[in-house]
Tab-separated table of N, CA and C in Angstrom:
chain	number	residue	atom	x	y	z
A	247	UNK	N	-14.485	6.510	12.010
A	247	UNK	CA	-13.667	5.732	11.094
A	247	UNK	C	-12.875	4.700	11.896
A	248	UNK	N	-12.978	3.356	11.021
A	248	UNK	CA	-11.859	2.279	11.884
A	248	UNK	C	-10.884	1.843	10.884
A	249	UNK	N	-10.036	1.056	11.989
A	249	UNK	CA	-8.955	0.804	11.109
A	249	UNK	C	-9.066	-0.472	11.415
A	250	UNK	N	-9.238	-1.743	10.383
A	250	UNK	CA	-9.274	-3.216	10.881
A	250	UNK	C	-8.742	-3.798	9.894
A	251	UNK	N	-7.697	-5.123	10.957
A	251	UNK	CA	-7.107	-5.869	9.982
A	251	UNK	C	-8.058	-6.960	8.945
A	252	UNK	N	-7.437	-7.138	7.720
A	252	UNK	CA	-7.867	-7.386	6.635
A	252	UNK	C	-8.754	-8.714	7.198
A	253	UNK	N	-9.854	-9.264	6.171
A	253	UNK	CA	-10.492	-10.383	6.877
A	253	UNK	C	-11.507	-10.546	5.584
A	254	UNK	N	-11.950	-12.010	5.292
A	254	UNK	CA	-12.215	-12.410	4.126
A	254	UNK	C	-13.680	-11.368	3.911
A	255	UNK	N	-14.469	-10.674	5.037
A	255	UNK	CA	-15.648	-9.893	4.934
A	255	UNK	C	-15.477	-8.707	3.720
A	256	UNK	N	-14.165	-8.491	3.694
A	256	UNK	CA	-13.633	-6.991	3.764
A	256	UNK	C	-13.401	-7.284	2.178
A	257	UNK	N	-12.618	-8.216	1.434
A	257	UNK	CA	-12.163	-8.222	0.048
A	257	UNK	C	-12.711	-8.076	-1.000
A	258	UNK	N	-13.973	-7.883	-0.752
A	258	UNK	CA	-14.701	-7.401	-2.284
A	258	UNK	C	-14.809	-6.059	-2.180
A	259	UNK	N	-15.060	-5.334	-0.308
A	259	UNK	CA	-15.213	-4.042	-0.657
A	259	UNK	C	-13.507	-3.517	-0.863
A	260	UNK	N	-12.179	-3.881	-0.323
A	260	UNK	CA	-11.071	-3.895	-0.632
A	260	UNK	C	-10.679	-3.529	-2.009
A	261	UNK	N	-11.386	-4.540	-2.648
A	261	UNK	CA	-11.133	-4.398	-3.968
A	261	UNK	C	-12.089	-3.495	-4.646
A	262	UNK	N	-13.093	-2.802	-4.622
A	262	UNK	CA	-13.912	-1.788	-5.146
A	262	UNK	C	-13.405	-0.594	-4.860
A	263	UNK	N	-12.196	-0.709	-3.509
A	263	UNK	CA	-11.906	0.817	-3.381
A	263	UNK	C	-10.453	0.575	-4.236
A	264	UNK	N	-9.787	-0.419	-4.488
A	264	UNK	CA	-8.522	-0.480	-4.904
A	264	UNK	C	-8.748	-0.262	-6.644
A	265	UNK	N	-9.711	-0.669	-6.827
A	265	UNK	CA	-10.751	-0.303	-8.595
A	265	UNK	C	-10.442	1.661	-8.487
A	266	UNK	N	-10.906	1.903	-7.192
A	266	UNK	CA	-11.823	3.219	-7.447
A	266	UNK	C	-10.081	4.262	-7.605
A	267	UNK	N	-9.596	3.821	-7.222
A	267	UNK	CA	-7.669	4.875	-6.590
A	267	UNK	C	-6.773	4.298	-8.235
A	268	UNK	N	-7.575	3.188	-9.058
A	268	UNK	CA	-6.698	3.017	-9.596
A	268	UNK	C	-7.025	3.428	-10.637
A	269	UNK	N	-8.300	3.992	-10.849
A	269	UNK	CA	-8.978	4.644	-11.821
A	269	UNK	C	-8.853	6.042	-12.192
A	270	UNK	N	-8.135	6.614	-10.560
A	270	UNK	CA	-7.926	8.021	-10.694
A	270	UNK	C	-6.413	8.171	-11.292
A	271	UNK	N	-5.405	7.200	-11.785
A	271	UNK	CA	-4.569	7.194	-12.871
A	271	UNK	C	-3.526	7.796	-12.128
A	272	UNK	N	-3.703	8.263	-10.810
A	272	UNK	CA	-2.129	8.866	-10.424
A	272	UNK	C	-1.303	8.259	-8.965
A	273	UNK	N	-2.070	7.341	-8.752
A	273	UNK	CA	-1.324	6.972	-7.490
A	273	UNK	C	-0.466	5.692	-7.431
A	274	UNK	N	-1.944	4.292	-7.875
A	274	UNK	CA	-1.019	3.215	-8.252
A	274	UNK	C	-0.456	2.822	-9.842
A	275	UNK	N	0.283	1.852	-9.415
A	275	UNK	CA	0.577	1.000	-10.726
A	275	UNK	C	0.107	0.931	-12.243
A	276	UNK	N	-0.981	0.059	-11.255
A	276	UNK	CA	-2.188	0.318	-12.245
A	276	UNK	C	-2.921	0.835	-12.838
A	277	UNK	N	-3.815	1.324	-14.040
A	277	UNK	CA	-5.198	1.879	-14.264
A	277	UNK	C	-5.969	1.614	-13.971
A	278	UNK	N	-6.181	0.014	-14.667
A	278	UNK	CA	-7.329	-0.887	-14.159
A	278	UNK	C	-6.713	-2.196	-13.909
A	279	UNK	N	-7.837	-3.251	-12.887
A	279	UNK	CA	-6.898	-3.931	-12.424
A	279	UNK	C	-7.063	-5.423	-13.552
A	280	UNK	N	-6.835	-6.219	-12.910
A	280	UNK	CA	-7.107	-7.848	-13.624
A	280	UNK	C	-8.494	-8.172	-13.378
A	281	UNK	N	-9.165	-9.106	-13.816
A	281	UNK	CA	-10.185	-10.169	-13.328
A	281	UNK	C	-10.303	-10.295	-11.905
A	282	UNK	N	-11.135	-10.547	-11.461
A	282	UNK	CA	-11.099	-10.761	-10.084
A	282	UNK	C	-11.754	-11.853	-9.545
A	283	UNK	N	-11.055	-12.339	-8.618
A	283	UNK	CA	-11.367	-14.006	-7.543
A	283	UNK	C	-11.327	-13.337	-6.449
A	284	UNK	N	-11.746	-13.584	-6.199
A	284	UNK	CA	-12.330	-13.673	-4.346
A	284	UNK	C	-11.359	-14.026	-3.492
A	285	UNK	N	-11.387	-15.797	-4.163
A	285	UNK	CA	-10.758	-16.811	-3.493
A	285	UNK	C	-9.171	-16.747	-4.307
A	286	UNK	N	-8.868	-15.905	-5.179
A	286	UNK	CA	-7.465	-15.697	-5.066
A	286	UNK	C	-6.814	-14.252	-4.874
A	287	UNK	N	-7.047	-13.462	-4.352
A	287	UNK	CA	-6.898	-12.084	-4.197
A	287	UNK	C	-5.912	-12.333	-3.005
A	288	UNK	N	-5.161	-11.518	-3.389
A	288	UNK	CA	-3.991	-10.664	-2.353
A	288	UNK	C	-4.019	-10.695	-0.746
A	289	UNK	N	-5.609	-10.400	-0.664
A	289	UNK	CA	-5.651	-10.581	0.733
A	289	UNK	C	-5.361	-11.790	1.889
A	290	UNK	N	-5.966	-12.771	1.151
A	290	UNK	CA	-6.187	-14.751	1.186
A	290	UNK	C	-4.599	-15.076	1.816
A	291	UNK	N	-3.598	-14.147	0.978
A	291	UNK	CA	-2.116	-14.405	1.500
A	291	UNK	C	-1.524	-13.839	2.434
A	292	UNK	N	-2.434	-12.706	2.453
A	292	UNK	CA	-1.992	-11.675	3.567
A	292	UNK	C	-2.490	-12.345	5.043
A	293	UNK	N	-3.807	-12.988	4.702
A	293	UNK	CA	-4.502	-13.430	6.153
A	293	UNK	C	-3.400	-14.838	6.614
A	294	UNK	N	-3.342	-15.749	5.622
A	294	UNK	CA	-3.136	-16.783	5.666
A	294	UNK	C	-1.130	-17.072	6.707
A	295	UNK	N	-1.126	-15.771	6.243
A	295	UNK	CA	0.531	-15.894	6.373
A	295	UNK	C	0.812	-14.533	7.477
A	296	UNK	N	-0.542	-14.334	8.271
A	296	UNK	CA	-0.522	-12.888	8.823
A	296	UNK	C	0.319	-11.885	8.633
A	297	UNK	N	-0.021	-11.469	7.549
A	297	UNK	CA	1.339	-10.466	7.399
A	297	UNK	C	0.259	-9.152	6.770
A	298	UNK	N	1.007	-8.138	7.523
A	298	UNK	CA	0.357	-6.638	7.835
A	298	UNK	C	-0.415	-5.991	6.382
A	299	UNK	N	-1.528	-6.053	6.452
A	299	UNK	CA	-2.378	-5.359	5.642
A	299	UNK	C	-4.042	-4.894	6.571
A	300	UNK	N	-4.162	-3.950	6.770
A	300	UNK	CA	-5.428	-3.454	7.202
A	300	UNK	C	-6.185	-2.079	6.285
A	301	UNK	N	-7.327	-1.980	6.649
A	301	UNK	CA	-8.163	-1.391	5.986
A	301	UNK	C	-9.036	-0.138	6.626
A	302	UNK	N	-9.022	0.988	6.111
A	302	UNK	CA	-9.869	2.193	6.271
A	302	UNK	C	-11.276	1.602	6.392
A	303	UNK	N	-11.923	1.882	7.462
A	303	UNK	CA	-13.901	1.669	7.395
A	303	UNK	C	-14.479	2.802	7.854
A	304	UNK	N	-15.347	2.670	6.947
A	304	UNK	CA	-16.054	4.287	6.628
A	304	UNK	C	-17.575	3.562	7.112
A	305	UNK	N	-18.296	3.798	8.345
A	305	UNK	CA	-19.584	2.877	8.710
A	305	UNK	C	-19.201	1.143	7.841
A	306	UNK	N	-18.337	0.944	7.942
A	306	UNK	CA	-18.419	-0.727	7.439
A	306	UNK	C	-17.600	-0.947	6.277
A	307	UNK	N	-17.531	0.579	5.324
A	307	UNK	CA	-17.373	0.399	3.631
A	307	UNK	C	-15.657	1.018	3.775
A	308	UNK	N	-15.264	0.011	2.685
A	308	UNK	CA	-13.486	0.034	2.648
A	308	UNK	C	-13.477	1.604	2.459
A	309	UNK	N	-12.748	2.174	2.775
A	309	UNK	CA	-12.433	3.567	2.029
A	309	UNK	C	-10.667	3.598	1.597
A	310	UNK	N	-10.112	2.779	2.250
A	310	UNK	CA	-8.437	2.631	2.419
A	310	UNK	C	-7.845	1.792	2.987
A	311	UNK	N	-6.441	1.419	2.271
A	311	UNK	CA	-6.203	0.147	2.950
A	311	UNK	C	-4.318	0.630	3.062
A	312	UNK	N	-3.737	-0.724	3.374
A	312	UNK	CA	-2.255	-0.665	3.666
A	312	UNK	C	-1.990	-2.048	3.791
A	313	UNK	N	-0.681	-2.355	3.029
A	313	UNK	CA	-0.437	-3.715	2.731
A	313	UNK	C	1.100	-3.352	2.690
A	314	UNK	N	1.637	-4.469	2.937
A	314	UNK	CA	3.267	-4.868	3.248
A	314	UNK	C	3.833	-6.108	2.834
A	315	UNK	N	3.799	-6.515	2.012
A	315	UNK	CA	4.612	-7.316	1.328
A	315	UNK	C	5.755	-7.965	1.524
A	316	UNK	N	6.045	-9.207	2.305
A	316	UNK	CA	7.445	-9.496	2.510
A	316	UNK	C	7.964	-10.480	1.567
A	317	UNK	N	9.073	-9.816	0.859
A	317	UNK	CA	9.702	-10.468	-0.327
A	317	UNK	C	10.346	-11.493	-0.082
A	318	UNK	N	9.543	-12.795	-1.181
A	318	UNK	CA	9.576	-14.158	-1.005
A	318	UNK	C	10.974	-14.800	-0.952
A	319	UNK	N	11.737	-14.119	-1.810
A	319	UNK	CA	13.148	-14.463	-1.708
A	319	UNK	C	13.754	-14.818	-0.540
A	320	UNK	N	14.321	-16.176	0.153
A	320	UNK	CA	14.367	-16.252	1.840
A	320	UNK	C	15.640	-15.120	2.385
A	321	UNK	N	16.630	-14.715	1.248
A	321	UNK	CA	17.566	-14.273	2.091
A	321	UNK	C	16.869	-12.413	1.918
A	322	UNK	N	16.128	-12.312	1.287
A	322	UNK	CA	15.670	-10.931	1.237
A	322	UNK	C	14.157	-11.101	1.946
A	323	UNK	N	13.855	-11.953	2.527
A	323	UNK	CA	12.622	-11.752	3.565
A	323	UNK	C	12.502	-10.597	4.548
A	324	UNK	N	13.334	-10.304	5.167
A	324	UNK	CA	13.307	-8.913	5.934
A	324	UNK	C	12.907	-8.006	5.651
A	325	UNK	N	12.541	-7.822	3.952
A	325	UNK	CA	12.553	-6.249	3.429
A	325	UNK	C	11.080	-6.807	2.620
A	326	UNK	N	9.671	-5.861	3.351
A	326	UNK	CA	8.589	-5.565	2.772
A	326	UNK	C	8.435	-4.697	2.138
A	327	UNK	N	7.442	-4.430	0.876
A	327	UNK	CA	7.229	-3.496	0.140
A	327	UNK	C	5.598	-3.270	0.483
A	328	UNK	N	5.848	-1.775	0.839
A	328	UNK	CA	4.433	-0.498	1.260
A	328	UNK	C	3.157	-0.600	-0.077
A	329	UNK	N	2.462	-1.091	0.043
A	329	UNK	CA	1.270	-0.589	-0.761
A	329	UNK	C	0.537	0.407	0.264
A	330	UNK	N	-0.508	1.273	-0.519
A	330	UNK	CA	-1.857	1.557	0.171
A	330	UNK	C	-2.532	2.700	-0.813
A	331	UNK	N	-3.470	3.085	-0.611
A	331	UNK	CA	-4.399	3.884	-1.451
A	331	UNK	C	-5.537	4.518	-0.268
A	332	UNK	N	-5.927	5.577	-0.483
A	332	UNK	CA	-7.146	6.543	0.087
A	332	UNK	C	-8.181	6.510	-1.056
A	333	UNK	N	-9.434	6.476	-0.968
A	333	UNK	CA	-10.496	6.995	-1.572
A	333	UNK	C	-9.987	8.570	-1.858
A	334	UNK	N	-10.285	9.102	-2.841
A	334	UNK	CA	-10.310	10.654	-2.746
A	334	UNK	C	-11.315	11.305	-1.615
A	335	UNK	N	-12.497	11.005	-1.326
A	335	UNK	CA	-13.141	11.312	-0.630
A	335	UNK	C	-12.745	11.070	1.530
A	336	UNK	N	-11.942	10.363	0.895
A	336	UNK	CA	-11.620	10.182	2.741
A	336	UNK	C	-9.700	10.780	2.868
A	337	UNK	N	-9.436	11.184	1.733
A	337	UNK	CA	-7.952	12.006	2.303
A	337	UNK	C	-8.079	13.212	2.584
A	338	UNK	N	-7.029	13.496	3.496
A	338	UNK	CA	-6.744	14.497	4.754
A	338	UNK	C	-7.361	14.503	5.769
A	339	UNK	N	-7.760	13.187	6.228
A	339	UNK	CA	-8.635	12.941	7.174
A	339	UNK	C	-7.576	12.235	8.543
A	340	UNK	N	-6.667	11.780	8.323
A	340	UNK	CA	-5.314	11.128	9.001
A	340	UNK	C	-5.458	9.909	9.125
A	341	UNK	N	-6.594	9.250	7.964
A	341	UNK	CA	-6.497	7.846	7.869
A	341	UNK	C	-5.184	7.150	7.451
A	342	UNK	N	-4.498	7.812	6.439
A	342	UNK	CA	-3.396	7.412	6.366
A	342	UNK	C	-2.358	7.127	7.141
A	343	UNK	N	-2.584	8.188	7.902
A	343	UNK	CA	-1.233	7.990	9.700
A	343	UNK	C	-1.867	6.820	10.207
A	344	UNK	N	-3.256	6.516	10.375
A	344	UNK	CA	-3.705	5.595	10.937
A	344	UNK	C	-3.436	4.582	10.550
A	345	UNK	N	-3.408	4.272	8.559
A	345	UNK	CA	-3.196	2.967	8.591
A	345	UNK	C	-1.953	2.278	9.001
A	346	UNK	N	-0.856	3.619	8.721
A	346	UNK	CA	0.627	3.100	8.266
A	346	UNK	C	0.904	3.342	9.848
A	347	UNK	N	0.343	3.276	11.077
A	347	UNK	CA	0.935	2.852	12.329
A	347	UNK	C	0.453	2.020	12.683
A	348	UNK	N	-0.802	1.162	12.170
A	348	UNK	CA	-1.155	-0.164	12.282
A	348	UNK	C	-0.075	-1.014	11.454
A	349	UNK	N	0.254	-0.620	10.371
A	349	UNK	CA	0.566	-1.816	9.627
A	349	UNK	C	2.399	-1.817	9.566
A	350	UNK	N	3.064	-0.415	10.454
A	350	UNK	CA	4.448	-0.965	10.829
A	350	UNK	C	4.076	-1.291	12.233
A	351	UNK	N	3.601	-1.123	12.809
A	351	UNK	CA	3.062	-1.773	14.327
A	351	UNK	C	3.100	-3.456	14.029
A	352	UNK	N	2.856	-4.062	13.091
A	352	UNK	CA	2.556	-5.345	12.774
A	352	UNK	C	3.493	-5.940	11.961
A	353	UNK	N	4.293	-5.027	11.612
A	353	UNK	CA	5.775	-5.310	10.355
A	353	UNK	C	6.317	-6.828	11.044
A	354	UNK	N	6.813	-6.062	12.563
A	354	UNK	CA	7.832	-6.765	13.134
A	354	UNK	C	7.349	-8.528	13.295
A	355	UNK	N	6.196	-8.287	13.403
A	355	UNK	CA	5.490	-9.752	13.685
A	355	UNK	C	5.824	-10.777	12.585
A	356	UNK	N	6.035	-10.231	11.610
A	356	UNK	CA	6.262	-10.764	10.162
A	356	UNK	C	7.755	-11.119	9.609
A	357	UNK	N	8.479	-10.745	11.185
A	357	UNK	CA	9.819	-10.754	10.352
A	357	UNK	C	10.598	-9.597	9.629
A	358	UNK	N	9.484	-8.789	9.706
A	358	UNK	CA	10.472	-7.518	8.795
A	358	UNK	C	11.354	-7.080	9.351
A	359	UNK	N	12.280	-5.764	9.078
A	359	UNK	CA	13.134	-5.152	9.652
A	359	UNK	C	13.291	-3.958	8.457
A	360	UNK	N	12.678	-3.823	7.593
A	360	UNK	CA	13.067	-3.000	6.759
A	360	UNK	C	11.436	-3.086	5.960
A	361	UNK	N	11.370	-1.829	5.112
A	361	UNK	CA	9.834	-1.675	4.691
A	361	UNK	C	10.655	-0.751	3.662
A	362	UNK	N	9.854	-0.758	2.450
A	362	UNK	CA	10.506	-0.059	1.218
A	362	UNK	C	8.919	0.367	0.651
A	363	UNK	N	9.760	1.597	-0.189
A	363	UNK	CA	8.175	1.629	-1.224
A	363	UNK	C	8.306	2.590	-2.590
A	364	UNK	N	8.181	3.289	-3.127
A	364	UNK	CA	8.170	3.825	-4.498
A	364	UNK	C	6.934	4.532	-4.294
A	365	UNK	N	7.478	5.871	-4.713
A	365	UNK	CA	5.811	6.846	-4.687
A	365	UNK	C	6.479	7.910	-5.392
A	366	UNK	N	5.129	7.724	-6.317
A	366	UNK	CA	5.948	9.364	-7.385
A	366	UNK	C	5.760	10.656	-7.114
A	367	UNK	N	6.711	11.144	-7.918
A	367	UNK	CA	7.296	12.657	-6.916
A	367	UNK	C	5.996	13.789	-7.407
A	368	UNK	N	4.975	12.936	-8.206
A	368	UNK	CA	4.098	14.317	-7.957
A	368	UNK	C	2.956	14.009	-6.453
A	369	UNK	N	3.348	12.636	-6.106
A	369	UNK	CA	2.408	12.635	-4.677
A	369	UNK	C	2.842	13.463	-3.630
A	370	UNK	N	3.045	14.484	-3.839
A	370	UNK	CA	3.717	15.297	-2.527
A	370	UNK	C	3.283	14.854	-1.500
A	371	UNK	N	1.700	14.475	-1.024
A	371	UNK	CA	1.371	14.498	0.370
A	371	UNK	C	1.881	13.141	0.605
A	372	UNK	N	1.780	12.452	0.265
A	372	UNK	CA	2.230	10.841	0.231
A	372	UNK	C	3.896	11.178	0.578
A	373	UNK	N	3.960	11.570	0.096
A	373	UNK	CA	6.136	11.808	0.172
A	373	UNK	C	6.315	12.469	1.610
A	374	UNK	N	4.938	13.495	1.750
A	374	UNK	CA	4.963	14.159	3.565
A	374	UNK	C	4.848	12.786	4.525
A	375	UNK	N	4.054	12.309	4.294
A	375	UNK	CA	3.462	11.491	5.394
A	375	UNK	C	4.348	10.531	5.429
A	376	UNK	N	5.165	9.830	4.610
A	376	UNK	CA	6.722	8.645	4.534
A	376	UNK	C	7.263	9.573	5.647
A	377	UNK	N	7.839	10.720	5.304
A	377	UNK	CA	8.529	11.134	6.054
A	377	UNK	C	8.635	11.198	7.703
A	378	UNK	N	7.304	11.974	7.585
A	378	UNK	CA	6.460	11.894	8.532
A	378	UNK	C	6.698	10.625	9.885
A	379	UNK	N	6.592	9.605	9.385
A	379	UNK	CA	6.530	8.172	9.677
A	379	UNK	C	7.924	7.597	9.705
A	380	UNK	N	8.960	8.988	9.279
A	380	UNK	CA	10.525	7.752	9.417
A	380	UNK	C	10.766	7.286	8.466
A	381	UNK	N	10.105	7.678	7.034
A	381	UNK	CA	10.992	6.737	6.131
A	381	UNK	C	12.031	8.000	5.588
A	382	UNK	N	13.463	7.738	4.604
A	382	UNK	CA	14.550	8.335	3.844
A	382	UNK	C	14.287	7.989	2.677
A	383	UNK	N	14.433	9.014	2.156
A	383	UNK	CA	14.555	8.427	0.516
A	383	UNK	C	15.827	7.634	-0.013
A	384	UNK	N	16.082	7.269	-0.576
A	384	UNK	CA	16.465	5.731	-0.991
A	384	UNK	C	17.239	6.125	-2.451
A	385	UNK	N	16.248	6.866	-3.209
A	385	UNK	CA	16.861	6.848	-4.735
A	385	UNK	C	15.955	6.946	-5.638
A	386	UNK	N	16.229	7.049	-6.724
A	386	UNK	CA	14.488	7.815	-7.778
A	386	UNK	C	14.685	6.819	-9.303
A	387	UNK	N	13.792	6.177	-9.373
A	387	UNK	CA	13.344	5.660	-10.892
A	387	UNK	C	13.047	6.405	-11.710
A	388	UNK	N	14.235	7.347	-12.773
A	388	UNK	CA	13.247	8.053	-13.692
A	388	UNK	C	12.068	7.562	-14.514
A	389	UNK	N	11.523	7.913	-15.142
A	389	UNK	CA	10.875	7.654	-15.655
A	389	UNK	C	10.513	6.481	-15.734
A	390	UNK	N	9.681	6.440	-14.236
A	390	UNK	CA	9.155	5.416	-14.364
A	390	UNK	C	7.941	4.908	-14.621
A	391	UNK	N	7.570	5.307	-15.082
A	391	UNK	CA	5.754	5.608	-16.122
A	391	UNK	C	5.624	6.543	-16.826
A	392	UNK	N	5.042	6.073	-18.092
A	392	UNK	CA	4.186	7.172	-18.912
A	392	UNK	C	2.950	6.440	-19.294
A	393	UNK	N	2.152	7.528	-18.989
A	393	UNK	CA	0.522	7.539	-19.190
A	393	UNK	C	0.287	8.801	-19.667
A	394	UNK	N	-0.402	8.504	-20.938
A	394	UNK	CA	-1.243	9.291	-21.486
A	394	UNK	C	-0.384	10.826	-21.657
A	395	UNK	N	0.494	10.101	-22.287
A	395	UNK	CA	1.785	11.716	-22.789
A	395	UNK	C	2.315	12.148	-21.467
A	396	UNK	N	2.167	11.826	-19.959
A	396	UNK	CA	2.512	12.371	-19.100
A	396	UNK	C	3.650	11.260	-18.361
A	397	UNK	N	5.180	11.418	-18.182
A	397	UNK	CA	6.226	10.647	-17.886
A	397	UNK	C	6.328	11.297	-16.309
A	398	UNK	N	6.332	10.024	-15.353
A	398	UNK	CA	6.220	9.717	-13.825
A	398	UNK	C	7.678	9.551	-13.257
A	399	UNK	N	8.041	9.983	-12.363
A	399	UNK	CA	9.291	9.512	-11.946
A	399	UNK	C	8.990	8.970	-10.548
A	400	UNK	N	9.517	7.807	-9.942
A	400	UNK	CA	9.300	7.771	-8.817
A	400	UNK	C	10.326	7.385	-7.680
A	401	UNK	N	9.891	8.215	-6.228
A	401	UNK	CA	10.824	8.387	-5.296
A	401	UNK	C	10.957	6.845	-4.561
A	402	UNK	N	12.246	6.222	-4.252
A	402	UNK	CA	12.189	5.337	-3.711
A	402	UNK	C	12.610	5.723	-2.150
A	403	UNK	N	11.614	5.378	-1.068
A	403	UNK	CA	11.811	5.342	-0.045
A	403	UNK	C	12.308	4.383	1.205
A	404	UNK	N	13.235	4.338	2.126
A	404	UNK	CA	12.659	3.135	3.106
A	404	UNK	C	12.496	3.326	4.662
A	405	UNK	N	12.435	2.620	5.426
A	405	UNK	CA	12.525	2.708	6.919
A	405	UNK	C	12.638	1.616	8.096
A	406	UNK	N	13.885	1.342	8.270
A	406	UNK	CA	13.976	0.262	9.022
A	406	UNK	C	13.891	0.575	10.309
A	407	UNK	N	12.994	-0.919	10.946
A	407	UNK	CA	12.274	-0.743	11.775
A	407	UNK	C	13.391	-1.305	13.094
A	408	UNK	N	14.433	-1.726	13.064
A	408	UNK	CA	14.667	-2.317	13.992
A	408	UNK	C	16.000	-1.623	14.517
């Protein structure tokens, strides 16, 4: 398994695994995602503006990724927000440690100093591995989703890097 930063090769399979985590209804945001461009996807900004997002490769094929977000606002630029997702098939494998020490390894390059994120409190292993990695919890969004009769609360975490 590798861990490589994001690169225009990578964004369609990027996005087939970010389809596949969002389908399983409990991790991200989303269910399903928007339409999809190529040439306007998430990544295009991430490359363009090098700012920390890399990807799980499974022989070549995305399996997981990690993205960091630095909020556009200039006086709140310091503080990125954590995405990332596992295939079901490739967690507990320590891809995750892998991605998220590539992609605060690369924070600082970006200006960050602070990394934030939101993960709901039924992701236990996700809430291990923040920890794991130095982040504190922060504070909790009740209810912050309901899907399908089932109401989400989620943990806000952070970890400053400097």
């Amino acid at each position: 398994m590798d861990i490589a930063y994001i690169h225009k090769g990578l964004i369609t399979g990027w996005r087939s695994a970010c389809e596949q985590v969002a389908a399983e209804k409990a991790y991200l945001g989303l269910v399903s995602l928007p339409p999809f461009d190529p040439e306007r996807a998430l990544p295009n900004r991430m490359i363009a503006r090098n700012w920390p997002m890399y990807c799980a490769l499974d022989e070549g094929r995305v399996v997981g990724w990690v993205d960091i977000i630095p909020n556009e606002v200039p006086e709140c630029a310091h503080r990125g927000t954590l995405g990332m997702g596992l295939l079901a098939s490739h967690r507990g494998r320590g891809l995750g440690s892998r991605l998220l020490e590539a992609a605060l390894g690369h924070a600082p390059e970006s200006g960050l100093t602070k990394v934030e994120l939101a993960v709901y409190t039924s992701n236990v292993s996700a809430i291990s591995l923040f920890l794991k990695f130095g982040f504190t919890e922060a504070g909790m969004w009740r209810d912050y989703r309901r899907l399908d009769g089932v109401t989400y609360d989620a943990l806000l975490m952070e970890r400053f890097l400097v």
